[in-house]
Amino acid sequence: MNNQPVLEIRGVNKTIRGKKIIQDLSFEVYPGEVFGFLGPNGAGKTTLIRMIVGLMKMNKGDIVIHGQSIQKSFEGAIKHVGAIVENPEMYKFLSGQNNLVHYARMFPGGIPQSRIDEVVELVGLKNRIKEKVKTYSLGMRQRLGVAQALLHRPSLLILDEPTNGLDPAGIRELRDYLRRLAREEGIAIVVSSHLLSEMELMCDRVAIIQQGKLVDVQDLRGEGAAPKETSYFFEVNDPATAQAVVQEIDPHLHVTPHPNGIELTIGRERAADIGALLIQAGLRLYAMKPLTQSLEDKFLQITGSDQIA
């Protein structure tokens, strides 16, 4: 990962009508990663996105994009940003191509046709780009919106609820595209979504925000050294015998019995050894797997809430 952040949130605070919406929020987003926001209703996610793109002002702190403060040099900072804060609005009676041409003319100096062709290829709309937008599926419209946001070669792409209204196929299509975009183009992507399962599949890191405060950042990449010990579940035909075998091997090892197996907190190599010993003892070992929390489990544990937005 590039060591220089594309986006820096520095001690940001926002109060609306006496209510603290964002409180001392700080984190960084780097090139080539997909970074997600999660939080209960009213946590402040959309408020933060609106402040990043300049639609709202902060009361305290700073937001820095490519080393430039949006307060001191807004134009210099925002030129690096592409964003879809609401659903992408397109002229449905025009083709996808003409929508992009129309949008490209708004930029000072314009955007060449070669760049339009490049982003169309990038989002996978080459075969449909000359058809009218009214014939597009929601997933295709979302991709056209992303193409529009990418025309000026931003290094930071911000998407607020990009999967809204999409069917499962469209959600997967957009997810795979965003991950490829981050990897191949090195763009930093910031996503807000209420779909925890999709965030888990899409994002490299996820910031969990509660009552305007950053309560945790979950790294979902699985990079680096594995933990020395983790919980493993051994699914066997005779849990009681399996427990006895393990306690004979090591009386100090804590065994948690289950109806169809046993659970142990041990290292990876030790887990493999115990699996082999259970088989040698004549037991049928159907499965041996590490027990890891889902993002949803972590979210509910951290926030104590089931209200996600």
Short mmCIF file of C-alpha atoms in Angstrom, two decimals:
data_model
loop_
_atom_site.label_atom_id
_atom_site.label_comp_id
_atom_site.label_asym_id
_atom_site.label_seq_id
_atom_site.Cartn_x
_atom_site.Cartn_y
_atom_site.Cartn_z
CA MET A 1 0.00 0.00 0.00
CA ASN A 2 1.19 3.51 -0.81
CA ASN A 3 2.27 5.23 2.43
CA GLN A 4 0.86 8.61 1.40
CA PRO A 5 -2.87 8.89 2.13
CA VAL A 6 -5.21 10.24 -0.53
CA LEU A 7 -7.76 11.32 2.09
CA GLU A 8 -7.08 12.51 5.64
CA ILE A 9 -9.88 13.24 8.11
CA ARG A 10 -8.32 15.28 10.91
CA GLY A 11 -10.30 15.82 14.10
CA VAL A 12 -13.49 16.73 12.25
CA ASN A 13 -16.49 18.00 14.25
CA LYS A 14 -19.97 18.96 13.06
CA THR A 15 -22.82 20.32 15.17
CA ILE A 16 -26.31 20.93 13.74
CA ARG A 17 -28.88 22.80 15.84
CA GLY A 18 -26.94 22.11 19.01
CA LYS A 19 -26.60 18.37 18.33
CA LYS A 20 -23.13 16.88 17.81
CA ILE A 21 -23.32 14.91 14.57
CA ILE A 22 -19.57 14.27 14.09
CA GLN A 23 -17.17 14.23 17.04
CA ASP A 24 -13.37 14.38 16.68
CA LEU A 25 -13.32 12.00 13.71
CA SER A 26 -9.89 11.07 12.34
CA PHE A 27 -8.72 8.43 9.85
CA GLU A 28 -6.87 8.05 6.55
CA VAL A 29 -7.63 6.37 3.22
CA TYR A 30 -4.86 5.16 0.92
CA PRO A 31 -4.46 4.59 -2.84
CA GLY A 32 -5.75 1.26 -4.15
CA GLU A 33 -8.07 0.45 -1.24
CA VAL A 34 -11.82 0.28 -0.87
CA PHE A 35 -12.73 1.92 2.45
CA GLY A 36 -16.23 1.55 3.90
CA PHE A 37 -18.37 3.49 6.38
CA LEU A 38 -20.76 1.61 8.66
CA GLY A 39 -22.91 2.89 11.48
CA PRO A 40 -26.37 2.86 13.03
CA ASN A 41 -29.06 5.30 11.87
CA GLY A 42 -27.96 8.86 12.52
CA ALA A 43 -24.31 7.90 13.05
CA GLY A 44 -23.15 10.74 10.77
CA LYS A 45 -21.93 8.83 7.69
CA THR A 46 -23.77 10.89 5.08
CA THR A 47 -22.90 14.11 6.92
CA LEU A 48 -19.22 13.18 6.73
CA ILE A 49 -19.44 12.40 3.00
CA ARG A 50 -21.16 15.74 2.38
CA MET A 51 -18.35 17.51 4.22
CA ILE A 52 -15.68 15.69 2.21
CA VAL A 53 -17.19 16.84 -1.09
CA GLY A 54 -17.85 20.38 0.14
CA LEU A 55 -21.65 20.23 0.40
CA MET A 56 -21.47 20.99 4.14
CA LYS A 57 -18.98 22.89 6.27
CA MET A 58 -17.34 21.46 9.37
CA ASN A 59 -17.23 23.31 12.71
CA LYS A 60 -13.77 22.13 13.63
CA GLY A 61 -10.92 20.06 12.18
CA ASP A 62 -9.82 19.63 8.59
CA ILE A 63 -10.20 17.37 5.57
CA VAL A 64 -7.11 16.97 3.41
CA ILE A 65 -7.12 15.49 -0.09
CA HIS A 66 -3.74 14.88 -1.74
CA GLY A 67 -2.11 17.15 0.81
CA GLN A 68 -4.49 20.05 0.18
CA SER A 69 -7.01 21.29 2.74
CA ILE A 70 -10.56 21.66 1.48
CA GLN A 71 -10.85 24.74 3.71
CA LYS A 72 -7.74 26.51 2.47
CA SER A 73 -7.61 25.24 -1.12
CA PHE A 74 -10.99 23.79 -2.01
CA GLU A 75 -10.55 23.80 -5.79
CA GLY A 76 -7.09 22.26 -5.55
CA ALA A 77 -8.37 19.50 -3.26
CA ILE A 78 -11.70 18.72 -4.92
CA LYS A 79 -10.22 18.34 -8.41
CA HIS A 80 -8.92 14.95 -7.23
CA VAL A 81 -12.42 13.75 -6.25
CA GLY A 82 -15.13 11.93 -8.19
CA ALA A 83 -18.37 11.34 -6.30
CA ILE A 84 -21.92 10.03 -6.45
CA VAL A 85 -23.62 11.33 -3.32
CA GLU A 86 -27.15 10.51 -4.44
CA ASN A 87 -28.30 8.19 -7.23
CA PRO A 88 -26.61 9.20 -10.51
CA GLU A 89 -28.89 11.48 -12.51
CA MET A 90 -28.77 10.99 -16.27
CA TYR A 91 -30.72 12.23 -19.27
CA LYS A 92 -32.72 9.08 -20.01
CA PHE A 93 -33.64 10.18 -23.54
CA LEU A 94 -29.93 10.46 -24.48
CA SER A 95 -27.53 7.60 -25.05
CA GLY A 96 -24.92 6.76 -22.44
CA GLN A 97 -22.31 8.14 -24.84
CA ASN A 98 -24.08 11.50 -25.24
CA ASN A 99 -24.56 11.79 -21.48
CA LEU A 100 -20.81 11.47 -21.00
CA VAL A 101 -20.05 13.90 -23.85
CA HIS A 102 -22.44 16.44 -22.33
CA TYR A 103 -20.82 16.07 -18.90
CA ALA A 104 -17.28 16.26 -20.36
CA ARG A 105 -18.05 19.68 -21.88
CA MET A 106 -18.59 21.10 -18.38
CA PHE A 107 -14.90 20.72 -17.50
CA PRO A 108 -12.56 23.63 -18.22
CA GLY A 109 -10.73 22.76 -21.43
CA GLY A 110 -13.04 19.81 -21.97
CA ILE A 111 -12.27 16.10 -21.86
CA PRO A 112 -11.10 14.30 -25.04
CA GLN A 113 -13.12 11.54 -26.67
CA SER A 114 -10.23 9.17 -26.02
CA ARG A 115 -10.80 9.53 -22.26
CA ILE A 116 -14.53 8.94 -22.66
CA ASP A 117 -13.78 5.76 -24.62
CA GLU A 118 -11.33 4.72 -21.91
CA VAL A 119 -13.80 5.00 -19.01
CA VAL A 120 -16.54 3.30 -21.05
CA GLU A 121 -14.19 0.35 -21.54
CA LEU A 122 -13.22 0.49 -17.87
CA VAL A 123 -16.81 0.16 -16.62
CA GLY A 124 -17.73 -2.50 -19.17
CA LEU A 125 -20.37 -0.54 -21.12
CA LYS A 126 -18.73 -0.59 -24.54
CA ASN A 127 -21.43 -2.74 -26.15
CA ARG A 128 -24.34 -0.64 -24.82
CA ILE A 129 -22.93 2.89 -24.61
CA LYS A 130 -24.74 4.13 -27.75
CA GLU A 131 -28.14 2.98 -26.53
CA LYS A 132 -30.50 5.30 -24.65
CA VAL A 133 -30.12 5.34 -20.87
CA LYS A 134 -33.83 4.54 -20.45
CA THR A 135 -33.05 1.03 -21.74
CA TYR A 136 -30.34 0.49 -19.09
CA SER A 137 -30.73 -1.66 -15.98
CA LEU A 138 -30.10 -0.01 -12.59
CA GLY A 139 -26.69 -1.69 -12.46
CA MET A 140 -25.76 -0.24 -15.86
CA ARG A 141 -26.89 3.23 -14.76
CA GLN A 142 -24.73 2.94 -11.66
CA ARG A 143 -21.75 2.00 -13.82
CA LEU A 144 -22.47 4.91 -16.15
CA GLY A 145 -22.53 7.16 -13.07
CA VAL A 146 -19.15 5.78 -12.02
CA ALA A 147 -17.84 6.40 -15.55
CA GLN A 148 -19.02 10.00 -15.31
CA ALA A 149 -17.30 10.41 -11.92
CA LEU A 150 -14.05 9.02 -13.38
CA LEU A 151 -13.85 11.21 -16.50
CA HIS A 152 -11.45 13.76 -14.98
CA ARG A 153 -9.10 11.06 -13.63
CA PRO A 154 -9.78 11.45 -9.88
CA SER A 155 -7.63 9.61 -7.37
CA LEU A 156 -10.48 9.49 -4.82
CA LEU A 157 -13.92 8.06 -5.67
CA ILE A 158 -16.74 8.54 -3.13
CA LEU A 159 -19.97 6.54 -3.41
CA ASP A 160 -22.91 6.97 -1.01
CA GLU A 161 -25.09 3.81 -0.98
CA PRO A 162 -24.02 2.72 -4.49
CA THR A 163 -25.97 -0.56 -4.31
CA ASN A 164 -29.35 1.05 -3.57
CA GLY A 165 -32.04 -0.44 -5.80
CA LEU A 166 -29.78 -3.05 -7.36
CA ASP A 167 -30.71 -6.72 -7.61
CA PRO A 168 -28.18 -9.33 -6.36
CA ALA A 169 -26.60 -9.66 -9.82
CA GLY A 170 -26.21 -5.88 -10.10
CA ILE A 171 -24.72 -5.65 -6.62
CA ARG A 172 -22.15 -8.32 -7.41
CA GLU A 173 -21.36 -6.68 -10.74
CA LEU A 174 -20.73 -3.30 -9.10
CA ARG A 175 -18.74 -4.84 -6.24
CA ASP A 176 -16.42 -6.74 -8.58
CA TYR A 177 -15.97 -3.65 -10.73
CA LEU A 178 -15.06 -1.39 -7.78
CA ARG A 179 -12.51 -3.85 -6.45
CA ARG A 180 -10.94 -4.15 -9.89
CA LEU A 181 -10.91 -0.36 -10.26
CA ALA A 182 -9.08 0.06 -6.96
CA ARG A 183 -6.53 -2.65 -7.78
CA GLU A 184 -5.82 -1.84 -11.41
CA GLU A 185 -6.14 1.95 -11.37
CA GLY A 186 -4.85 2.59 -7.83
CA ILE A 187 -7.88 4.73 -7.00
CA ALA A 188 -8.92 5.15 -3.36
CA ILE A 189 -12.64 4.34 -3.07
CA VAL A 190 -14.82 5.38 -0.14
CA VAL A 191 -18.18 3.60 0.12
CA SER A 192 -21.13 4.06 2.46
CA SER A 193 -23.61 1.19 2.58
CA HIS A 194 -26.11 -0.49 4.87
CA LEU A 195 -25.43 -3.96 3.37
CA LEU A 196 -22.99 -5.51 5.83
CA SER A 197 -22.42 -8.68 3.81
CA GLU A 198 -21.56 -6.65 0.72
CA MET A 199 -19.22 -4.35 2.66
CA GLU A 200 -17.41 -7.43 3.92
CA LEU A 201 -16.89 -8.67 0.36
CA MET A 202 -16.15 -5.27 -1.17
CA CYS A 203 -13.98 -3.39 1.31
CA ASP A 204 -10.38 -3.67 2.45
CA ARG A 205 -11.11 -1.71 5.63
CA VAL A 206 -14.32 -0.59 7.29
CA ALA A 207 -14.76 2.30 9.74
CA ILE A 208 -17.55 1.76 12.27
CA ILE A 209 -19.07 5.07 13.38
CA GLN A 210 -21.45 5.46 16.30
CA GLN A 211 -22.95 8.75 17.50
CA GLY A 212 -20.52 10.60 15.29
CA LYS A 213 -17.45 8.95 16.80
CA LEU A 214 -15.06 6.45 15.22
CA VAL A 215 -15.36 3.39 17.44
CA ASP A 216 -13.34 0.93 15.38
CA VAL A 217 -11.62 0.27 12.04
CA GLN A 218 -11.85 -3.34 10.86
CA ASP A 219 -9.14 -4.58 8.50
CA LEU A 220 -10.80 -7.15 6.22
CA ARG A 221 -7.84 -7.94 3.99
CA GLY A 222 -6.43 -10.72 6.15
CA GLU A 223 -2.93 -9.41 5.50
CA GLY A 224 0.05 -9.84 7.76
CA ALA A 225 0.85 -12.57 10.22
CA ALA A 226 -1.97 -14.74 11.42
CA PRO A 227 -2.75 -14.58 15.13
CA LYS A 228 -0.74 -17.02 17.22
CA GLU A 229 -3.90 -18.62 18.55
CA THR A 230 -7.49 -18.72 17.36
CA SER A 231 -10.58 -20.80 18.00
CA TYR A 232 -10.92 -23.97 15.93
CA PHE A 233 -13.97 -26.17 15.62
CA PHE A 234 -13.48 -29.91 15.09
CA GLU A 235 -16.62 -31.60 13.76
CA VAL A 236 -16.52 -35.26 14.80
CA ASN A 237 -18.83 -38.25 15.16
CA ASP A 238 -18.21 -38.60 18.93
CA PRO A 239 -17.58 -35.26 20.72
CA ALA A 240 -17.27 -36.83 24.19
CA THR A 241 -14.50 -39.18 23.07
CA ALA A 242 -12.81 -36.33 21.19
CA GLN A 243 -12.82 -34.22 24.36
CA ALA A 244 -11.29 -37.10 26.34
CA VAL A 245 -8.58 -37.64 23.71
CA VAL A 246 -7.60 -33.95 23.68
CA GLN A 247 -7.52 -33.71 27.50
CA GLU A 248 -5.35 -36.81 27.66
CA ILE A 249 -2.91 -35.14 25.24
CA ASP A 250 -2.90 -31.89 27.24
CA PRO A 251 -4.87 -31.71 30.53
CA HIS A 252 -4.40 -27.91 30.64
CA LEU A 253 -6.04 -27.31 27.24
CA HIS A 254 -9.57 -25.89 27.57
CA VAL A 255 -12.10 -27.82 25.48
CA THR A 256 -15.57 -26.41 24.74
CA PRO A 257 -17.97 -29.24 23.85
CA HIS A 258 -20.66 -28.86 21.16
CA PRO A 259 -23.39 -31.31 20.07
CA ASN A 260 -21.45 -32.21 16.91
CA GLY A 261 -17.87 -31.43 17.85
CA ILE A 262 -15.40 -29.63 20.10
CA GLU A 263 -13.87 -26.14 20.14
CA LEU A 264 -10.26 -25.34 21.06
CA THR A 265 -8.23 -22.13 21.19
CA ILE A 266 -4.85 -23.13 19.79
CA GLY A 267 -2.26 -22.29 17.14
CA ARG A 268 -2.61 -23.37 13.52
CA GLU A 269 0.07 -26.07 13.61
CA ARG A 270 -1.25 -27.46 16.89
CA ALA A 271 -4.75 -27.64 15.37
CA ALA A 272 -3.39 -29.75 12.50
CA ASP A 273 -1.62 -32.07 14.98
CA ILE A 274 -4.77 -32.53 17.06
CA GLY A 275 -6.82 -33.26 13.95
CA ALA A 276 -4.37 -36.04 13.04
CA LEU A 277 -4.47 -37.45 16.58
CA LEU A 278 -8.28 -37.54 16.59
CA ILE A 279 -8.19 -39.60 13.39
CA GLN A 280 -5.52 -41.92 14.87
CA ALA A 281 -7.84 -42.42 17.88
CA GLY A 282 -10.44 -43.86 15.49
CA LEU A 283 -12.72 -40.83 15.36
CA ARG A 284 -14.28 -39.57 12.13
CA LEU A 285 -13.15 -35.96 11.58
CA TYR A 286 -15.69 -34.35 9.23
CA ALA A 287 -14.30 -30.80 9.35
CA MET A 288 -11.74 -28.61 11.07
CA LYS A 289 -12.24 -24.86 10.65
CA PRO A 290 -11.23 -21.61 12.34
CA LEU A 291 -14.10 -19.72 13.97
CA THR A 292 -14.05 -16.10 12.79
CA GLN A 293 -16.61 -13.39 13.41
CA SER A 294 -18.49 -11.98 10.44
CA LEU A 295 -18.50 -8.22 9.92
CA GLU A 296 -22.12 -8.24 11.12
CA ASP A 297 -21.10 -9.99 14.37
CA LYS A 298 -18.31 -7.47 14.92
CA PHE A 299 -20.61 -4.54 14.12
CA LEU A 300 -23.29 -5.66 16.58
CA GLN A 301 -20.70 -6.45 19.25
CA ILE A 302 -19.08 -3.02 18.93
CA THR A 303 -22.20 -0.88 18.60
CA GLY A 304 -24.70 -2.97 20.54
CA SER A 305 -27.19 -2.02 17.83
CA ASP A 306 -29.17 -3.66 15.10
CA GLN A 307 -30.10 -0.37 13.41
CA ILE A 308 -27.81 -0.10 10.41
CA ALA A 309 -27.93 2.61 7.76
#
